[in-house]
Every structure is written in structure tokens, then in C-alpha cells.
mmCIF file with all atom_site columns, N, CA and C in Angstrom:
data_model
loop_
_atom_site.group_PDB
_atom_site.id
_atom_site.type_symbol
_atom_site.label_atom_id
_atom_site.label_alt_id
_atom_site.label_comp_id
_atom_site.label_asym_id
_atom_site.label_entity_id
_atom_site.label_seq_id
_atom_site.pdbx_PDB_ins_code
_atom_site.Cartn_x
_atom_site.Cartn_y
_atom_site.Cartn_z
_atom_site.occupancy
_atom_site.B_iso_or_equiv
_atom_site.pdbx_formal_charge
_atom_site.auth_seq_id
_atom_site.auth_comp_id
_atom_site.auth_asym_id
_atom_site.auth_atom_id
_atom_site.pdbx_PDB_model_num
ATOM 1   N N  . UNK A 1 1  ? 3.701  -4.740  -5.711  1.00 54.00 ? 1  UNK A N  1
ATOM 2   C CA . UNK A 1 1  ? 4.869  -5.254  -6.391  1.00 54.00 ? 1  UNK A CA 1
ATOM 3   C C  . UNK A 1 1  ? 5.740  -6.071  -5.462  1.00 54.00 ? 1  UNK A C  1
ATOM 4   N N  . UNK A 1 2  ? 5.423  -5.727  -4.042  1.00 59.00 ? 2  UNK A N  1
ATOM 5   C CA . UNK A 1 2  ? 6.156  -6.404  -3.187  1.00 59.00 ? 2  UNK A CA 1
ATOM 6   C C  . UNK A 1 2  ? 5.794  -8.143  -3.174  1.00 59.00 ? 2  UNK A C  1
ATOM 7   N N  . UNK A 1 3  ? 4.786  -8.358  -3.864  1.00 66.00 ? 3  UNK A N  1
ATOM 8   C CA . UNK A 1 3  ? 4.527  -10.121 -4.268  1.00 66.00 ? 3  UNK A CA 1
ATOM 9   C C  . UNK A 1 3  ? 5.372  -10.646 -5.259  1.00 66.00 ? 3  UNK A C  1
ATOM 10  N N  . UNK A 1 4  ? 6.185  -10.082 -5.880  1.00 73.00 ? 4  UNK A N  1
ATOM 11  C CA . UNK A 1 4  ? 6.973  -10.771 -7.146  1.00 73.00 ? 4  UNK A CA 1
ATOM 12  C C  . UNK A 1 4  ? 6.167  -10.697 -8.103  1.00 73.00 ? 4  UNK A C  1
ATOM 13  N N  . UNK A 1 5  ? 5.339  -10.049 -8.300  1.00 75.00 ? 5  UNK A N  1
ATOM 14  C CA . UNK A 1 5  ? 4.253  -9.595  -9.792  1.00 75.00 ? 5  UNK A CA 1
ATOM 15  C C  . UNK A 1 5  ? 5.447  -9.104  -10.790 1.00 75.00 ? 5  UNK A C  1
ATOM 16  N N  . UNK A 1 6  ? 6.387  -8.187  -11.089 1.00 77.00 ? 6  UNK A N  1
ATOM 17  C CA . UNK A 1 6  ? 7.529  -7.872  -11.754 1.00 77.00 ? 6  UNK A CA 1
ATOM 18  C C  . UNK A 1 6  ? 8.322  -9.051  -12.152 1.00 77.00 ? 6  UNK A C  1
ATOM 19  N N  . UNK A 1 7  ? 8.296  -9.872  -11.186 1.00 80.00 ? 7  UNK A N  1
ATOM 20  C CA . UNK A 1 7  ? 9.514  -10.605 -11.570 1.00 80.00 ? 7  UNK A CA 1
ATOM 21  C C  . UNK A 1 7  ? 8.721  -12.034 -12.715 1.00 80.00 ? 7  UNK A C  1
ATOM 22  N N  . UNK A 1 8  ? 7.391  -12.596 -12.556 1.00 76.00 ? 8  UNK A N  1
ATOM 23  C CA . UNK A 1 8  ? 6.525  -13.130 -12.766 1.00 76.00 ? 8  UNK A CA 1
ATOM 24  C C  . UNK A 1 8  ? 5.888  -12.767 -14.235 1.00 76.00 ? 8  UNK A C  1
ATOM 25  N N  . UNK A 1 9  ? 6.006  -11.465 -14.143 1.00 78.00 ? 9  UNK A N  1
ATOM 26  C CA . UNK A 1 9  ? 5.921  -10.644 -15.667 1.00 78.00 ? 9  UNK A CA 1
ATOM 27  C C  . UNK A 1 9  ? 7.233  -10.623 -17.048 1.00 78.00 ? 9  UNK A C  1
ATOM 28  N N  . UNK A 1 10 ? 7.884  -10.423 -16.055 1.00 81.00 ? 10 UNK A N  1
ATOM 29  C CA . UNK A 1 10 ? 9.023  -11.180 -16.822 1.00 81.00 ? 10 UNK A CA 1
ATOM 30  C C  . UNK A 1 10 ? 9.176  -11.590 -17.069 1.00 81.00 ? 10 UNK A C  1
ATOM 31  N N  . UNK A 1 11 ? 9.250  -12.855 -16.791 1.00 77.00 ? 11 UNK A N  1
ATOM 32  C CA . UNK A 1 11 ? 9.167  -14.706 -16.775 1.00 77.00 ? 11 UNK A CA 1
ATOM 33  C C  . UNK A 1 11 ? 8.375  -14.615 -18.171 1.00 77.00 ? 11 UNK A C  1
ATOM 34  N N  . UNK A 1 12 ? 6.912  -14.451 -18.169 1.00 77.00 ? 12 UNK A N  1
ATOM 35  C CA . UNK A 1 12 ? 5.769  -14.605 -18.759 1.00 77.00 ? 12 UNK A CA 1
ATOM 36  C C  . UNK A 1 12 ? 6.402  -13.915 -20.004 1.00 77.00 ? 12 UNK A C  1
ATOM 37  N N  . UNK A 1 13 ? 6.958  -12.840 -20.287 1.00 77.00 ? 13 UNK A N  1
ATOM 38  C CA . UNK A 1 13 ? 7.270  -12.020 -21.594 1.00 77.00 ? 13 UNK A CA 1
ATOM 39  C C  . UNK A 1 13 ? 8.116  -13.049 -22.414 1.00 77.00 ? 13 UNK A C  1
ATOM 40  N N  . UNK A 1 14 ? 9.174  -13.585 -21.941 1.00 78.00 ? 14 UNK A N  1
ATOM 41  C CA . UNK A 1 14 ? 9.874  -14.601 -21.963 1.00 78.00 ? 14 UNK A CA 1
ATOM 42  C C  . UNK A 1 14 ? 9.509  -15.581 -23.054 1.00 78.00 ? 14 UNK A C  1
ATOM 43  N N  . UNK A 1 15 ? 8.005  -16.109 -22.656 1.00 73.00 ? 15 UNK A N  1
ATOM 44  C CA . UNK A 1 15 ? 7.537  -17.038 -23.558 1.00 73.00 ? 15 UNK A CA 1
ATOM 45  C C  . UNK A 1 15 ? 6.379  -16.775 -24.164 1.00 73.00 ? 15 UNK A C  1
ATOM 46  N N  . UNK A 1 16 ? 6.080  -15.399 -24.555 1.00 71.00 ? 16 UNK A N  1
ATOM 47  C CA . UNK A 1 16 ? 5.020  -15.220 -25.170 1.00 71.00 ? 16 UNK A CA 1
ATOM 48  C C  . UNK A 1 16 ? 5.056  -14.051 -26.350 1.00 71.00 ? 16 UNK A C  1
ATOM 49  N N  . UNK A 1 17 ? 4.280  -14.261 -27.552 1.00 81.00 ? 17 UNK A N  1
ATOM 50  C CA . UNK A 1 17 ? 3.775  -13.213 -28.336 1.00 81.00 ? 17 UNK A CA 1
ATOM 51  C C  . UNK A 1 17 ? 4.321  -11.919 -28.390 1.00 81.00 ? 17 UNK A C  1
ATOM 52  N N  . UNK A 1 18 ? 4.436  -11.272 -29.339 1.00 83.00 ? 18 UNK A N  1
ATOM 53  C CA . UNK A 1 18 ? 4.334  -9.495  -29.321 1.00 83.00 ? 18 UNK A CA 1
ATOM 54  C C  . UNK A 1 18 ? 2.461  -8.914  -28.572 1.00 83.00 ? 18 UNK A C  1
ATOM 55  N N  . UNK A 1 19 ? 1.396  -10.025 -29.182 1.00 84.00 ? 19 UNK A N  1
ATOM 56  C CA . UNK A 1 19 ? 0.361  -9.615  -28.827 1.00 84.00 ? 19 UNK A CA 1
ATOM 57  C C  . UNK A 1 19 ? 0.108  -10.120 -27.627 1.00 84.00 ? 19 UNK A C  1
ATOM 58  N N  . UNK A 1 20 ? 0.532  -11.179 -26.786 1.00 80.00 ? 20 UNK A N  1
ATOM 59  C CA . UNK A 1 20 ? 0.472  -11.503 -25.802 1.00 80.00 ? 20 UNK A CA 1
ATOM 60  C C  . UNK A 1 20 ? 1.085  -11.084 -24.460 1.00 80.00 ? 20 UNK A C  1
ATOM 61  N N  . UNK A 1 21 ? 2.453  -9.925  -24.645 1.00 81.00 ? 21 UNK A N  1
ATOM 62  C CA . UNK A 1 21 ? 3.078  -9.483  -24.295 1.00 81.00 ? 21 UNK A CA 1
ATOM 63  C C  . UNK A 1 21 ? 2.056  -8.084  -24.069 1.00 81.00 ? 21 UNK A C  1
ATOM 64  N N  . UNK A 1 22 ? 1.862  -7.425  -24.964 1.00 83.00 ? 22 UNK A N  1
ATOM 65  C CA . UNK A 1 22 ? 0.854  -6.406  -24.605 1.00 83.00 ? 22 UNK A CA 1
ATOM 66  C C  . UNK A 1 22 ? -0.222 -6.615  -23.303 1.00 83.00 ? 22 UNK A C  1
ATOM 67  N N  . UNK A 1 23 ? -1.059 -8.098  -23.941 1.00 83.00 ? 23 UNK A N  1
ATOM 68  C CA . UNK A 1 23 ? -2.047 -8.163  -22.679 1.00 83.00 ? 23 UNK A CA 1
ATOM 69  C C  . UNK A 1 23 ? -1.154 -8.011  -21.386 1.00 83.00 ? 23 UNK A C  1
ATOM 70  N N  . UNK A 1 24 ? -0.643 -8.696  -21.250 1.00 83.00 ? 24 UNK A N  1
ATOM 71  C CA . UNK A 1 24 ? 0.499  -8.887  -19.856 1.00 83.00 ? 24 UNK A CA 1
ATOM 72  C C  . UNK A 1 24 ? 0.313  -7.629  -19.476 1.00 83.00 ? 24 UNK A C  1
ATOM 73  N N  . UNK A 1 25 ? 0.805  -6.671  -20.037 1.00 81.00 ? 25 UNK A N  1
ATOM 74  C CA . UNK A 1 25 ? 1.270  -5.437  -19.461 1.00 81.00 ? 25 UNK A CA 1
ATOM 75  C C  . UNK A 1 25 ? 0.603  -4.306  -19.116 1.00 81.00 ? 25 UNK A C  1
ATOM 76  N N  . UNK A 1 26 ? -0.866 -4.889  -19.805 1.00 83.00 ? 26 UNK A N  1
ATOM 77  C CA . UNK A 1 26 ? -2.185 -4.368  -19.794 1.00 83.00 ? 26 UNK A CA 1
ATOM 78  C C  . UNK A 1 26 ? -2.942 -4.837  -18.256 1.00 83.00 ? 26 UNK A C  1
ATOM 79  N N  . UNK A 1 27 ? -3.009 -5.967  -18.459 1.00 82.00 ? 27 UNK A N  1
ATOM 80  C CA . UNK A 1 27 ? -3.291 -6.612  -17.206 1.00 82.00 ? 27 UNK A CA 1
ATOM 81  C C  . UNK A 1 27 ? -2.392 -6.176  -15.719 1.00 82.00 ? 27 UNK A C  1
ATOM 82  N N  . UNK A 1 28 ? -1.229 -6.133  -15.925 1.00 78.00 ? 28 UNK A N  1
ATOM 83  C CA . UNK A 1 28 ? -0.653 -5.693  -14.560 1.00 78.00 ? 28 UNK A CA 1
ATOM 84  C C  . UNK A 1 28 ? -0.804 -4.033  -14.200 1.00 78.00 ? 28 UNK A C  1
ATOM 85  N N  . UNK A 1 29 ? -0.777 -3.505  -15.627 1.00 80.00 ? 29 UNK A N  1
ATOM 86  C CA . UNK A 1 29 ? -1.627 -1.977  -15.277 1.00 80.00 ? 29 UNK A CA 1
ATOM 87  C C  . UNK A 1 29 ? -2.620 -1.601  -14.591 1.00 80.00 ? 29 UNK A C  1
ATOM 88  N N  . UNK A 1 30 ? -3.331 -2.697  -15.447 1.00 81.00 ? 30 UNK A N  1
ATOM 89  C CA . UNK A 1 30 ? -4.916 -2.516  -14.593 1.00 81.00 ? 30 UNK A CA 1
ATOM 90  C C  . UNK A 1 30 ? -4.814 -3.119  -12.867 1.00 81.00 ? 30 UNK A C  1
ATOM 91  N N  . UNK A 1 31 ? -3.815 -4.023  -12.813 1.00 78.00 ? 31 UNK A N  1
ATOM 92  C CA . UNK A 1 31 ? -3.837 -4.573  -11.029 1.00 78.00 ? 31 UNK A CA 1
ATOM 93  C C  . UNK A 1 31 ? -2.767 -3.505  -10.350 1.00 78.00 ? 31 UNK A C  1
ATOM 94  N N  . UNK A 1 32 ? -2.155 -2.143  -10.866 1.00 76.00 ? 32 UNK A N  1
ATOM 95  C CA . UNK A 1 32 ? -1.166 -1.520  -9.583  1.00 76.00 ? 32 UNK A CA 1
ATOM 96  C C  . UNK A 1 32 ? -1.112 -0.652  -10.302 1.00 76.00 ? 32 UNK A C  1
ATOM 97  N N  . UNK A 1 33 ? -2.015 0.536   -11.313 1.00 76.00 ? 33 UNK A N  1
ATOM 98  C CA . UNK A 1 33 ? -1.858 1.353   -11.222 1.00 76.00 ? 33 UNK A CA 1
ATOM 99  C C  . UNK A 1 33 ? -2.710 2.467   -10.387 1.00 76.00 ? 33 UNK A C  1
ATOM 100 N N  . UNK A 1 34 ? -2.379 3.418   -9.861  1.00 72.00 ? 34 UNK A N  1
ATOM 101 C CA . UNK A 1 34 ? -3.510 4.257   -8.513  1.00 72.00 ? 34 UNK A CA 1
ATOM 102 C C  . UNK A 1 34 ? -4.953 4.596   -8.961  1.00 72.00 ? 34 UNK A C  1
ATOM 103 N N  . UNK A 1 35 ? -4.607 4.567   -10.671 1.00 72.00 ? 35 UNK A N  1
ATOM 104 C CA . UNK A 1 35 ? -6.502 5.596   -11.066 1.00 72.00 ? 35 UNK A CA 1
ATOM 105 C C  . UNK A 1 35 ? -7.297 3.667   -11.685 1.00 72.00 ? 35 UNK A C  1
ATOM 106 N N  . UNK A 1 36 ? -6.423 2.431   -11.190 1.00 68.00 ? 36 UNK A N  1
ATOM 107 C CA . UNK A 1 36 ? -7.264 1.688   -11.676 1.00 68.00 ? 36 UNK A CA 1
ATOM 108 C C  . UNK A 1 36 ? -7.346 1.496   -10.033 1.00 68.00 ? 36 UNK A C  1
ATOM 109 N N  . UNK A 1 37 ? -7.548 -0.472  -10.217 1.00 65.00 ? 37 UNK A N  1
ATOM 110 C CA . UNK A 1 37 ? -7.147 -0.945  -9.208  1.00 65.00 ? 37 UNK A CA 1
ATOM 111 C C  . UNK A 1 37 ? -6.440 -1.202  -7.808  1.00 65.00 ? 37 UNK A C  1
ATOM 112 N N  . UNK A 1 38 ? -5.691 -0.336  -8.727  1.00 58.00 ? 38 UNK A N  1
ATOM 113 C CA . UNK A 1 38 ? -4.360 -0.259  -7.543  1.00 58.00 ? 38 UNK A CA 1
ATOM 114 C C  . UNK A 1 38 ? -4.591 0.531   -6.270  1.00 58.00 ? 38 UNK A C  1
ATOM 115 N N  . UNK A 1 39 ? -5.249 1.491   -6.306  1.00 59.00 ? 39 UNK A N  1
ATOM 116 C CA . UNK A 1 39 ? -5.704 2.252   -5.269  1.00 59.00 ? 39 UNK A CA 1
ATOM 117 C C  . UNK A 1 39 ? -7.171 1.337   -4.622  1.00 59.00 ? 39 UNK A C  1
ATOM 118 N N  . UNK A 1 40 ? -7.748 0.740   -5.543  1.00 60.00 ? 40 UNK A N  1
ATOM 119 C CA . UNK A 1 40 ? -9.026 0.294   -5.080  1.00 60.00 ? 40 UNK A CA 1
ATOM 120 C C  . UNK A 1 40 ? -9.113 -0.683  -4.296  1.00 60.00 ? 40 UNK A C  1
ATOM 121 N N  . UNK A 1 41 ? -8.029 -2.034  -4.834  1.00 60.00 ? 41 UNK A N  1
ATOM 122 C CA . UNK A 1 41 ? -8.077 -2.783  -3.702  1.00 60.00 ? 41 UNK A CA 1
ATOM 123 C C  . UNK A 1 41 ? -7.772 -3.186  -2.422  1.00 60.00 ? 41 UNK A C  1
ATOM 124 N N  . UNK A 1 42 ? -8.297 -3.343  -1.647  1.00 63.00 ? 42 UNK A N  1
ATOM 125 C CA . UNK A 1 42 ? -7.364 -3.827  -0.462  1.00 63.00 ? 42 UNK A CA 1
ATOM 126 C C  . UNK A 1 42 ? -7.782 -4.736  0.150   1.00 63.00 ? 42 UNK A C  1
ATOM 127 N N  . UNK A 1 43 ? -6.841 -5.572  0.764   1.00 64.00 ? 43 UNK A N  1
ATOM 128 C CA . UNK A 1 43 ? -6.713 -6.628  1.499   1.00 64.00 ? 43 UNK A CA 1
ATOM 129 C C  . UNK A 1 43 ? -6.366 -7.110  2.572   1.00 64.00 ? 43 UNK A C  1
ATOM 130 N N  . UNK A 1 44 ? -6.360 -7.785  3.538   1.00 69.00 ? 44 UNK A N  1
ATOM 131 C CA . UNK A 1 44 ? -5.884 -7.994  4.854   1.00 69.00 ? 44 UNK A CA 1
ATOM 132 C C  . UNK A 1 44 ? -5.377 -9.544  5.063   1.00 69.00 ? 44 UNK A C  1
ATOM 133 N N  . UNK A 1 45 ? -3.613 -9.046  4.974   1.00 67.00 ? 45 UNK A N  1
ATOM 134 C CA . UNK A 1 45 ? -3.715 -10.799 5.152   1.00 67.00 ? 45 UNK A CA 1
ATOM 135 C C  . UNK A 1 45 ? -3.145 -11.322 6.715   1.00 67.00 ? 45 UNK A C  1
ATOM 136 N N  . UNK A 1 46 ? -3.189 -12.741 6.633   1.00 73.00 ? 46 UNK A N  1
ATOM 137 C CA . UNK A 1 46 ? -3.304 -12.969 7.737   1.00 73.00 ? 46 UNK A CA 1
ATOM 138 C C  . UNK A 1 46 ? -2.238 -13.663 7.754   1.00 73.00 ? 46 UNK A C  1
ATOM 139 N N  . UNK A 1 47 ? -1.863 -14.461 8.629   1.00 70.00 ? 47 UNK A N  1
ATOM 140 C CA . UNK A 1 47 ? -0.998 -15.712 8.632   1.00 70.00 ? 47 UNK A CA 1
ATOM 141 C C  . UNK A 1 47 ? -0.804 -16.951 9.767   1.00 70.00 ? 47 UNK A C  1
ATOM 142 N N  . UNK A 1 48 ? -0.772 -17.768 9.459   1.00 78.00 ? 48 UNK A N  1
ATOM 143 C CA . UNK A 1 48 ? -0.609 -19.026 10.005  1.00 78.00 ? 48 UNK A CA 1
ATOM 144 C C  . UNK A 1 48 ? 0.429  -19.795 8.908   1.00 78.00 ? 48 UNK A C  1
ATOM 145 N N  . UNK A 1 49 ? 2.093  -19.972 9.509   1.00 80.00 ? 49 UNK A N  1
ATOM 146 C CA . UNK A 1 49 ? 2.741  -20.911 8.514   1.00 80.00 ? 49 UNK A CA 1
ATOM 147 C C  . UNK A 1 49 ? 3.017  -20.381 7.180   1.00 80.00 ? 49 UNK A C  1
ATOM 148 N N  . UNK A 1 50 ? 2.736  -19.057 6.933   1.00 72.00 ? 50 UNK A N  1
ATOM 149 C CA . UNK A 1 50 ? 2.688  -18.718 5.559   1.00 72.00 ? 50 UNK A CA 1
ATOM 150 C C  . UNK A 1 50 ? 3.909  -17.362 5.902   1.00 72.00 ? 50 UNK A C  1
ATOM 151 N N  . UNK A 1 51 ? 4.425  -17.067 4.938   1.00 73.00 ? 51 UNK A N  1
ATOM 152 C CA . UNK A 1 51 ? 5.396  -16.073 4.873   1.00 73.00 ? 51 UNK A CA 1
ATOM 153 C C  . UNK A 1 51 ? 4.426  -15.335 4.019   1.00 73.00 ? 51 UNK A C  1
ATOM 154 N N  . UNK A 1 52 ? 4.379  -13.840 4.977   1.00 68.00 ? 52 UNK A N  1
ATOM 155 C CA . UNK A 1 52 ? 3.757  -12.941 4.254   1.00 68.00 ? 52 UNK A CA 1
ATOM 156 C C  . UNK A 1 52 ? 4.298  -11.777 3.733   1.00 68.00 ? 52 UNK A C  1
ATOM 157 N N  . UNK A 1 53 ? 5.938  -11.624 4.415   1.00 70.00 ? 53 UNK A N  1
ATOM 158 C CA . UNK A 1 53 ? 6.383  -10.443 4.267   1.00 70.00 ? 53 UNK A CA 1
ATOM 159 C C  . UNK A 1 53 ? 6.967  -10.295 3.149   1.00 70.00 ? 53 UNK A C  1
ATOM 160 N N  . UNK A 1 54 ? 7.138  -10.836 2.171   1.00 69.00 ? 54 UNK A N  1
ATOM 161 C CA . UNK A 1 54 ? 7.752  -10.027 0.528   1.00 69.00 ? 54 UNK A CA 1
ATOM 162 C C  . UNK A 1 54 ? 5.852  -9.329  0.467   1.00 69.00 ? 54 UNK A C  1
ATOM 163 N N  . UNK A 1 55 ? 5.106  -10.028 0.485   1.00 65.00 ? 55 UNK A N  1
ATOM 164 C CA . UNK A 1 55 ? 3.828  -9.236  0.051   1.00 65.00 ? 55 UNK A CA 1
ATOM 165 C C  . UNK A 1 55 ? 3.664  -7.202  0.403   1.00 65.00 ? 55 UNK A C  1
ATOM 166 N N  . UNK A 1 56 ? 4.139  -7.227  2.178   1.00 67.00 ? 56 UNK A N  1
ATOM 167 C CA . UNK A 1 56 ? 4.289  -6.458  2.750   1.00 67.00 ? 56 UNK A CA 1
ATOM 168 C C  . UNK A 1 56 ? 4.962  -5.584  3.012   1.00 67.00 ? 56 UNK A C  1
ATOM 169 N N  . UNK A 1 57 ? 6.456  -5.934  2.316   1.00 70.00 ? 57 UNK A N  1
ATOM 170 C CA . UNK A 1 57 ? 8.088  -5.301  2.485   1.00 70.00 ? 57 UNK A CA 1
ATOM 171 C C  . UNK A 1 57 ? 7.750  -3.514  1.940   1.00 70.00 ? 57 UNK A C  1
ATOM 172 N N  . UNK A 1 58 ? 6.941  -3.504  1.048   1.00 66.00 ? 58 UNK A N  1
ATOM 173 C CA . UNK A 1 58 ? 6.735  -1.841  0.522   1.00 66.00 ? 58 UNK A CA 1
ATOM 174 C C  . UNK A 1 58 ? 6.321  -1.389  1.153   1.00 66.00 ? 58 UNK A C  1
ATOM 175 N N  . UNK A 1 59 ? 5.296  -1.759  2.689   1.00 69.00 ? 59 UNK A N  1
ATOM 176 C CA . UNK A 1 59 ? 5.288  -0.729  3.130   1.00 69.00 ? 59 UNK A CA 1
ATOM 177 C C  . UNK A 1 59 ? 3.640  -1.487  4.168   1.00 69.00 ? 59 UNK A C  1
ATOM 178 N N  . UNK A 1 60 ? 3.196  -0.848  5.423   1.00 69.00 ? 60 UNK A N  1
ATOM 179 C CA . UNK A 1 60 ? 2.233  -1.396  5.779   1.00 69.00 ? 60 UNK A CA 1
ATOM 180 C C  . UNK A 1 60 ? 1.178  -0.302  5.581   1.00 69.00 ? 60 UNK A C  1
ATOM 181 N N  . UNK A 1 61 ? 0.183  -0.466  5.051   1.00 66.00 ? 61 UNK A N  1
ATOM 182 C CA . UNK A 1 61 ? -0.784 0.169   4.812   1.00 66.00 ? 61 UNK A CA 1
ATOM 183 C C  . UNK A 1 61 ? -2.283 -0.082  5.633   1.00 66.00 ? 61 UNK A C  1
ATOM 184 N N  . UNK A 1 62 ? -2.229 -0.911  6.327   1.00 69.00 ? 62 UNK A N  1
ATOM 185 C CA . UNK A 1 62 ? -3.369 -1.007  7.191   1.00 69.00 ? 62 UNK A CA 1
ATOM 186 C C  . UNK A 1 62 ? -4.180 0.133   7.690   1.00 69.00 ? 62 UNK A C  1
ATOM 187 N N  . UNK A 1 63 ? -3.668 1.132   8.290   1.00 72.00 ? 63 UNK A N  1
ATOM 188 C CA . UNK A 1 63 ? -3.742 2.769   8.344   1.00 72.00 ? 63 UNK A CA 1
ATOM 189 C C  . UNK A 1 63 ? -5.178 2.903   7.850   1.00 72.00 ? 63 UNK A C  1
ATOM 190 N N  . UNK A 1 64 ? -5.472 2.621   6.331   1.00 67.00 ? 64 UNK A N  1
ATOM 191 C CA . UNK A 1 64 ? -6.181 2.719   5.337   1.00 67.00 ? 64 UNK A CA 1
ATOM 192 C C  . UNK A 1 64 ? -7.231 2.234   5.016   1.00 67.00 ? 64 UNK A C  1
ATOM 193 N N  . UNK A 1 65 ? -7.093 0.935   6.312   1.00 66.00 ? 65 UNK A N  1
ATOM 194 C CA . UNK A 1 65 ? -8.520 0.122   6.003   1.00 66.00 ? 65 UNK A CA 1
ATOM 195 C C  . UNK A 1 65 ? -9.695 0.138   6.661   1.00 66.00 ? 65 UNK A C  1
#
């Protein structure tokens, strides 16, 4: 959540559907909740020139990988 996925979801509700609004919320379930995705993926980012830390601000999890 530390990417602005919340705030992005929002946005998106904004201009869409009652049924389109569902997917949304379906879809971000499936990317951050622990028994889907959310526990499953992980990633390692890197940087050159890129601001990475809103991605990172919740917390560093490297530990894990």
C-alpha cells in the first residue's frame, strides 16, 4: 500500500460502474491480501534515479527473501 495503490483505487471508483467498482476491489484484494498474493509476492527493487521510498515506507522486508 506503501505505492499509492489506495489512493489510485480511489481515483478509479470515481469514474466507474457499481460493477466496475466491484472488480477494482476484487482485484486489489487479490494483489495485498496475506492468504492471496499478498504474502506470495516479492520483489527486490533497486534504484538508479528513481525514488523508491513511498514503495518501501511500510516497512523493509528483505529479511524474507
Amino acid at each position: 500500500l506503501g505505492n499509492g495503490l489506495d489512493q489510485v483505487l480511489l481515483l478509479a471508483e470515481e469514474r466507474t460502474d457499481e460493477v466496475g467498482r466491484i472488480q477494482l476491489r476484487d482485484q486489489v484484494k487479490k494483489l495485498t491480501l496475506p492468504t492471496e498474493m499478498g504474502e506470495r509476492f516479492q520483489a527486490i527493487g533497486l534504484q538508479r534515479g528513481v525514488d523508491f521510498e513511498p514503495a518501501f515506507e511500510l516497512g523493509d522486508l528483505s529479511w524474507r527473501l
